[in-house]
XYZ file of C-alpha atoms in Angstrom:
480
model
C 0.057 -0.052 0.097
C 1.337 3.362 -1.047
C 1.549 5.656 1.915
C 1.183 8.832 -0.264
C -2.280 7.620 -1.773
C -5.343 9.159 -0.136
C -7.426 5.778 -0.239
C -10.014 7.177 2.094
C -11.015 9.758 -0.651
C -12.710 7.169 -2.678
C -15.420 4.765 -2.639
C -15.974 1.572 -4.912
C -18.951 0.865 -6.808
C -19.403 -3.047 -7.286
C -21.669 -5.352 -9.349
C -21.744 -9.139 -9.735
C -22.642 -11.324 -12.467
C -23.226 -14.790 -11.157
C -23.367 -17.863 -13.405
C -25.277 -20.720 -11.753
C -25.411 -24.134 -13.336
C -28.933 -25.530 -13.036
C -29.669 -29.002 -11.621
C -31.068 -30.615 -14.477
C -30.424 -34.157 -15.745
C -29.783 -32.949 -19.455
C -28.628 -30.064 -21.123
C -30.624 -26.747 -22.024
C -31.226 -27.618 -25.864
C -30.490 -31.299 -26.178
C -30.803 -34.491 -24.242
C -27.102 -34.988 -23.460
C -26.384 -35.625 -19.649
C -24.960 -32.949 -17.497
C -22.840 -35.269 -15.156
C -19.656 -33.597 -13.788
C -16.418 -35.433 -14.347
C -17.531 -37.702 -17.191
C -14.654 -38.602 -19.667
C -13.888 -35.613 -22.108
C -16.308 -35.352 -25.029
C -18.550 -38.159 -23.973
C -21.549 -36.023 -23.210
C -22.117 -34.125 -26.473
C -24.102 -34.358 -29.606
C -24.438 -32.392 -32.846
C -26.625 -29.935 -31.053
C -24.070 -28.976 -28.360
C -21.166 -29.478 -30.756
C -22.707 -26.970 -33.238
C -22.909 -29.205 -36.270
C -24.746 -27.732 -39.208
C -28.267 -28.415 -39.399
C -28.732 -29.517 -35.670
C -31.638 -27.668 -34.209
C -31.908 -26.760 -30.425
C -35.039 -27.707 -28.478
C -35.704 -25.782 -25.149
C -35.624 -28.049 -21.871
C -38.673 -26.983 -19.922
C -37.038 -27.723 -16.650
C -34.666 -24.930 -17.272
C -37.499 -22.376 -17.246
C -39.121 -23.738 -14.033
C -35.703 -23.645 -12.197
C -35.122 -20.039 -13.648
C -38.766 -19.021 -12.374
C -38.059 -20.536 -9.179
C -34.750 -18.626 -8.562
C -36.493 -15.356 -9.718
C -39.168 -15.834 -7.175
C -36.810 -16.634 -4.470
C -35.014 -13.438 -5.378
C -37.976 -11.144 -5.363
C -37.967 -10.558 -9.227
C -40.667 -9.635 -11.431
C -41.268 -12.506 -14.085
C -41.530 -11.710 -17.749
C -44.313 -13.314 -19.378
C -42.750 -13.165 -22.914
C -39.287 -13.989 -23.280
C -36.849 -14.713 -26.396
C -33.631 -16.268 -27.064
C -30.709 -13.995 -28.595
C -27.338 -15.170 -30.164
C -24.318 -13.693 -28.429
C -21.575 -13.823 -31.236
C -17.966 -14.197 -30.411
C -14.887 -16.660 -31.383
C -13.389 -18.709 -28.899
C -12.202 -22.281 -29.214
C -14.515 -23.674 -26.560
C -17.517 -22.141 -28.404
C -18.183 -24.408 -31.349
C -21.140 -22.741 -32.951
C -19.317 -19.235 -32.701
C -22.251 -17.862 -30.786
C -23.856 -18.589 -27.493
C -27.569 -18.775 -26.908
C -28.529 -16.231 -24.069
C -31.088 -13.420 -23.525
C -30.685 -9.840 -24.067
C -33.891 -7.641 -24.162
C -36.441 -10.018 -22.866
C -34.920 -12.023 -19.855
C -36.908 -14.335 -17.675
C -36.950 -11.872 -14.829
C -36.092 -8.390 -13.724
C -35.918 -5.942 -10.711
C -35.312 -8.112 -7.849
C -33.283 -7.890 -4.564
C -31.326 -9.529 -1.789
C -31.140 -8.382 1.801
C -27.554 -8.949 3.165
C -25.831 -8.032 6.606
C -22.269 -6.864 6.308
C -20.232 -5.716 9.409
C -23.652 -5.893 11.367
C -25.246 -3.397 8.832
C -28.330 -4.403 6.855
C -28.368 -3.565 3.230
C -30.718 -4.256 0.421
C -28.847 -5.163 -3.056
C -30.804 -4.851 -6.240
C -30.870 -7.531 -8.775
C -31.075 -6.209 -12.462
C -32.102 -9.148 -14.357
C -32.138 -13.026 -14.310
C -31.426 -14.706 -17.795
C -30.897 -18.335 -19.165
C -28.144 -19.281 -21.392
C -25.952 -22.165 -22.338
C -22.442 -22.721 -20.977
C -19.410 -23.027 -23.272
C -17.122 -25.831 -23.359
C -13.781 -26.124 -21.296
C -10.214 -25.593 -22.610
C -7.633 -28.132 -20.868
C -3.972 -26.951 -21.124
C -1.354 -29.485 -21.269
C 2.359 -29.388 -22.086
C 2.599 -28.418 -25.781
C -1.034 -28.610 -26.519
C -4.493 -27.192 -25.528
C -7.471 -29.534 -25.685
C -11.118 -28.957 -25.955
C -13.654 -30.777 -23.880
C -17.308 -30.193 -25.016
C -18.985 -31.773 -22.234
C -19.836 -28.615 -20.724
C -21.218 -27.001 -23.897
C -24.921 -26.429 -23.590
C -25.089 -27.109 -19.875
C -27.955 -24.658 -18.578
C -27.116 -21.583 -16.733
C -28.907 -18.623 -15.252
C -26.964 -15.452 -15.182
C -28.061 -13.242 -12.066
C -26.853 -9.636 -12.640
C -26.792 -7.477 -9.532
C -27.180 -3.701 -9.675
C -23.993 -1.662 -8.723
C -25.278 -1.365 -5.041
C -21.969 -2.824 -3.336
C -19.369 -0.451 -1.898
C -17.036 -2.991 -0.275
C -15.531 -6.278 -0.842
C -17.407 -7.562 2.406
C -20.538 -6.520 1.065
C -19.912 -8.281 -2.317
C -18.980 -11.491 -0.248
C -22.089 -11.263 1.854
C -24.148 -11.053 -1.251
C -22.567 -13.917 -2.815
C -22.898 -15.932 0.268
C -26.449 -15.147 0.645
C -27.173 -15.893 -3.020
C -25.461 -19.253 -2.863
C -27.432 -20.048 0.169
C -30.817 -19.319 -1.544
C -29.920 -21.299 -4.627
C -29.004 -24.200 -2.483
C -32.248 -24.243 -0.553
C -34.412 -23.814 -3.626
C -32.563 -26.741 -5.440
C -31.818 -24.470 -8.304
C -28.040 -25.321 -8.267
C -25.676 -27.360 -6.330
C -23.516 -24.338 -6.192
C -20.082 -26.333 -6.128
C -17.656 -23.391 -6.794
C -14.837 -25.875 -6.919
C -16.435 -27.635 -9.752
C -17.513 -24.435 -11.689
C -21.278 -24.724 -11.095
C -21.098 -21.249 -9.455
C -18.986 -18.699 -10.993
C -18.620 -14.989 -10.459
C -17.664 -12.056 -12.734
C -16.981 -8.846 -10.887
C -17.461 -5.215 -12.148
C -15.564 -2.659 -10.128
C -15.200 0.981 -10.657
C -14.238 4.003 -8.163
C -15.258 7.546 -7.411
C -14.642 10.211 -5.100
C -16.865 9.921 -1.904
C -19.870 12.227 -2.471
C -19.910 11.676 -6.041
C -22.978 10.022 -7.649
C -21.743 9.306 -11.209
C -19.964 6.197 -12.364
C -16.265 5.741 -12.983
C -14.673 3.661 -15.764
C -15.289 -0.100 -14.706
C -13.219 -3.137 -15.040
C -14.518 -6.624 -14.915
C -12.812 -9.619 -13.287
C -13.756 -12.962 -15.003
C -14.479 -16.383 -13.513
C -13.733 -16.129 -9.835
C -14.516 -19.560 -8.145
C -14.659 -18.750 -4.456
C -16.094 -16.259 -2.061
C -12.817 -15.628 -0.551
C -11.159 -14.920 -3.821
C -13.892 -12.712 -4.836
C -13.296 -10.442 -1.921
C -9.524 -10.668 -2.452
C -9.948 -9.707 -6.074
C -12.151 -6.842 -5.251
C -9.829 -5.299 -2.622
C -6.890 -5.611 -4.921
C -8.737 -3.957 -7.785
C -10.060 -1.126 -5.843
C -6.537 -0.432 -4.506
C -5.033 -0.530 -8.108
C -7.672 1.850 -9.514
C -7.154 4.336 -6.768
C -3.608 4.136 -7.214
C -3.720 4.787 -10.981
C -6.061 8.032 -10.490
C -3.902 9.247 -7.647
C -0.887 8.884 -9.962
C -2.529 10.811 -12.692
C -3.478 8.059 -14.921
C -6.823 6.863 -16.090
C -8.553 3.552 -15.498
C -9.173 1.704 -18.623
C -12.138 -0.440 -19.545
C -10.744 -3.761 -19.363
C -11.486 -7.475 -18.689
C -9.033 -8.906 -16.123
C -8.340 -12.140 -14.324
C -7.567 -12.877 -10.495
C -4.258 -14.566 -10.173
C -4.794 -16.639 -7.045
C -1.027 -17.309 -6.136
C -0.040 -13.652 -6.513
C -3.171 -12.126 -5.284
C -3.467 -9.557 -8.173
C -5.545 -8.912 -11.137
C -3.970 -9.094 -14.575
C -5.227 -7.847 -17.850
C -6.988 -10.367 -20.240
C -8.325 -7.982 -22.964
C -9.813 -4.632 -23.484
C -13.566 -4.810 -22.285
C -16.024 -5.541 -24.850
C -19.466 -3.769 -25.108
C -22.757 -5.399 -26.106
C -22.498 -4.032 -29.495
C -19.342 -6.125 -30.028
C -21.210 -9.162 -29.513
C -23.721 -8.321 -32.265
C -26.681 -9.736 -30.518
C -29.896 -10.853 -32.489
C -32.808 -13.199 -32.001
C -32.046 -16.821 -32.496
C -34.016 -17.859 -35.628
C -33.987 -21.475 -34.651
C -35.757 -21.016 -31.152
C -39.224 -19.523 -30.965
C -40.150 -17.159 -28.127
C -41.561 -18.730 -24.947
C -44.221 -17.600 -22.579
C -44.408 -17.956 -18.816
C -47.956 -18.082 -17.701
C -49.388 -16.855 -14.344
C -50.596 -20.323 -13.802
C -47.024 -21.781 -14.251
C -45.571 -19.104 -11.869
C -48.464 -19.781 -9.092
C -47.582 -23.472 -9.409
C -43.852 -22.834 -8.803
C -44.450 -20.377 -6.201
C -46.546 -22.911 -4.429
C -43.617 -25.414 -4.133
C -41.171 -22.753 -2.821
C -39.313 -24.396 0.104
C -38.530 -22.337 3.296
C -35.713 -20.038 2.449
C -32.501 -19.284 4.668
C -33.857 -16.077 6.445
C -37.094 -17.514 7.353
C -35.302 -20.907 8.620
C -32.819 -18.679 10.841
C -35.899 -16.754 12.332
C -37.410 -20.052 13.160
C -34.128 -21.269 14.980
C -34.055 -18.013 16.837
C -37.740 -18.257 17.848
C -37.876 -22.154 18.781
C -34.402 -22.498 20.276
C -33.439 -19.259 21.427
C -30.259 -18.956 19.431
C -28.430 -15.621 18.876
C -29.411 -14.237 15.428
C -25.882 -14.574 13.965
C -25.650 -18.216 15.040
C -29.077 -18.913 13.556
C -28.094 -17.332 10.194
C -24.778 -19.367 10.035
C -26.871 -22.640 10.896
C -29.407 -21.816 8.142
C -26.792 -21.099 5.573
C -26.935 -24.457 3.866
C -29.912 -26.880 3.693
C -27.644 -29.731 4.794
C -26.635 -27.955 7.967
C -30.005 -26.670 8.812
C -31.619 -30.086 8.515
C -28.870 -31.679 10.622
C -29.327 -28.975 13.434
C -33.209 -29.166 13.240
C -33.173 -33.035 13.526
C -30.613 -33.001 16.357
C -31.970 -30.233 18.193
C -35.406 -32.286 18.579
C -33.513 -34.764 20.487
C -31.870 -32.688 23.268
C -32.802 -29.952 25.929
C -29.665 -28.006 25.092
C -29.845 -26.590 21.439
C -27.452 -23.931 22.296
C -24.827 -26.406 23.114
C -25.703 -28.280 19.945
C -25.158 -24.826 17.917
C -21.860 -24.220 19.699
C -20.545 -27.750 18.948
C -21.589 -27.288 15.169
C -20.374 -23.860 14.599
C -17.310 -23.825 16.802
C -15.906 -27.196 17.348
C -16.840 -29.464 14.427
C -15.261 -27.116 11.766
C -12.198 -27.292 13.875
C -12.044 -31.030 14.017
C -13.033 -31.541 10.250
C -13.052 -29.065 7.356
C -15.193 -31.701 5.586
C -18.878 -30.750 6.089
C -20.100 -34.176 4.823
C -17.935 -35.762 7.435
C -18.881 -33.415 10.097
C -22.501 -33.974 9.578
C -22.057 -37.830 9.329
C -22.436 -38.120 13.272
C -25.843 -39.723 13.843
C -28.379 -37.129 15.255
C -28.916 -39.292 18.323
C -25.090 -39.393 19.218
C -24.479 -35.537 18.976
C -27.795 -35.013 20.996
C -26.549 -37.337 23.602
C -23.328 -35.607 23.901
C -25.216 -32.136 24.255
C -27.285 -33.909 27.069
C -24.219 -35.115 29.074
C -22.564 -31.561 28.779
C -25.679 -29.753 29.444
C -26.696 -31.918 32.603
C -23.189 -31.448 33.891
C -22.079 -35.064 33.774
C -19.095 -33.862 31.464
C -17.626 -30.552 31.023
C -17.036 -28.583 27.949
C -13.374 -29.574 27.663
C -14.174 -33.345 27.893
C -17.214 -32.773 25.428
C -14.493 -31.498 22.738
C -12.450 -34.455 23.039
C -15.484 -36.825 22.954
C -16.790 -35.166 19.943
C -13.242 -35.619 18.230
C -13.667 -39.354 19.060
C -17.088 -39.709 17.978
C -16.346 -38.300 14.634
C -13.376 -40.892 14.219
C -15.265 -44.006 15.538
C -19.102 -43.315 15.190
C -19.409 -44.465 18.785
C -22.173 -43.181 21.062
C -20.730 -40.838 23.689
C -22.226 -42.614 26.651
C -19.945 -45.534 25.765
C -16.739 -43.333 25.188
C -17.367 -41.544 28.481
C -17.894 -44.677 30.393
C -14.947 -46.758 28.938
C -12.426 -43.762 29.353
C -13.830 -42.804 32.775
C -14.482 -39.166 31.641
C -17.419 -38.310 33.873
C -17.030 -34.872 35.628
C -15.557 -34.785 39.026
C -17.896 -32.791 41.292
C -16.785 -33.809 44.625
C -15.262 -30.754 46.221
C -12.999 -32.571 48.553
C -11.471 -34.477 45.560
C -10.915 -31.324 43.545
C -9.631 -29.466 46.698
C -6.851 -32.272 46.988
C -5.874 -31.666 43.742
C -5.622 -27.865 44.171
C -3.315 -28.356 47.235
C -1.107 -30.572 45.242
C -0.869 -28.083 42.341
C -0.190 -25.182 44.761
C 2.629 -27.138 46.507
C 4.271 -27.958 42.990
C 3.870 -24.369 41.553
C 5.047 -21.897 44.181
C 6.335 -19.426 41.440
C 2.678 -18.947 40.204
C 1.636 -18.309 43.741
C 4.313 -15.705 44.401
C 3.539 -14.144 41.039
C -0.218 -13.636 42.253
C 0.886 -12.287 45.496
C 3.073 -9.860 43.682
C -0.222 -8.573 41.698
C 0.076 -10.872 38.715
C -3.660 -11.997 38.551
C -3.196 -13.982 35.450
C -1.357 -16.456 37.627
C -4.765 -17.656 39.105
C -5.880 -18.502 35.660
C -2.768 -20.539 35.387
C -3.385 -22.422 38.514
C -6.855 -23.225 37.519
C -5.502 -24.744 34.159
C -3.059 -26.774 36.064
C -5.696 -28.295 38.209
C -7.783 -29.050 35.291
C -4.784 -30.690 33.631
C -4.048 -32.715 36.933
C -7.583 -33.990 36.768
C -7.602 -34.925 33.136
C -9.880 -32.091 32.477
C -12.636 -33.832 34.329
C -12.955 -31.400 37.407
C -16.018 -29.220 37.292
C -14.386 -26.121 36.202
C -16.576 -23.601 38.320
C -15.682 -25.623 41.448
C -11.944 -25.594 40.381
C -11.954 -21.802 39.999
C -13.816 -21.145 43.332
C -11.529 -23.335 45.203
C -8.472 -21.886 43.579
C -9.680 -18.570 44.592
C -10.533 -19.597 48.239
C -6.867 -21.036 48.740
C -5.297 -18.006 47.487
C -7.117 -15.750 49.739
C -6.036 -17.836 52.493
C -2.260 -17.517 51.547
C -2.596 -13.725 51.384
């Protein structure tokens, strides 16, 4: 960061274009499968390979999922839609055009409510349209290969309004959007597999200005964290250009994950460069009110409502409830286990704070049977084991799938509540740690916590922590 640059004089204007692969069994305009990871070029046909004379036929499931997403994102559905050809040349686009939508998309004028830095904000959605995905280039030593399996996989592109001002807001928007798409079943949103990809538009302006600066687009970012990092870097880069007397140019850039910078891909195109025109091979399609009503009636409970339910039913803090409701798998798991315990707050703490530390694999973390994790909460909540022991038991449960009652019994982990046994351990620790006692007498109050920790260690973490703290305090007062 350049100390001579006045970064605080500027604000960013940020918009996201999110491409989500739809959860259909077949492609948007043909009957080829959409399975991820199939051998190269085994899921393509004359239609998605762009062979002359092959005609596309619209997959009706694509419209249903696009409408479902549009309703979940508070959009206005267009009753009449057309397909447009977006013309450009690239090796992974065999037809030399992409079938998309320009003037009459599926939906417009929606919004998402986000929370960033404890501030709520509404982010507008400009439009949602359907389109086909391109193929994939595979770069190997001395050659670039083309895999057409992804050609024709159905996408929705969700274009936000330029309402975000920070990388944190953009990350919150992307997380919320991902959560909604997961809950509705519109997309599996596996960013590591490319089923959710993000293009970021960034410009800067002086604080207080209302106009827009020259924007750059950062293409195909495949994680929330990288999206935030790319935005932060690009904001800084543009401010330094302007402060240095140079102009920001309209460019398409990529984010280099290893270097943490954005680099130039090409000069930015405009809509005119793509020479859009209505696709002559596909008729317009209508979306009836009856169809919209049918899809609306099948709408699942969305994450915000799920979080409110957790707060109301289980007394969870709003932030914890929102985190538990961020994915359907986590929300379903919590709800099922919470029904089996009187201590839902302990369950929330284990799921949010302890399980992610033990295992970064969410599927593995949620593999513990509901009954087992509920029993662990009951053991801790009733005082039969303390929180320290609970953590170690949870780790073993994840490794062995054993019930916590069996683990606690076999390893003798029941909490020690007898004050006489704990006092004996306290006196032994005091006798072996005269320096800590001397430090406490000299005003170093942190020494008391050190002694508590040593007593807990001496009892294998089984002593009642509250009783330990009280007895340590009592013994220190006697010495003084």
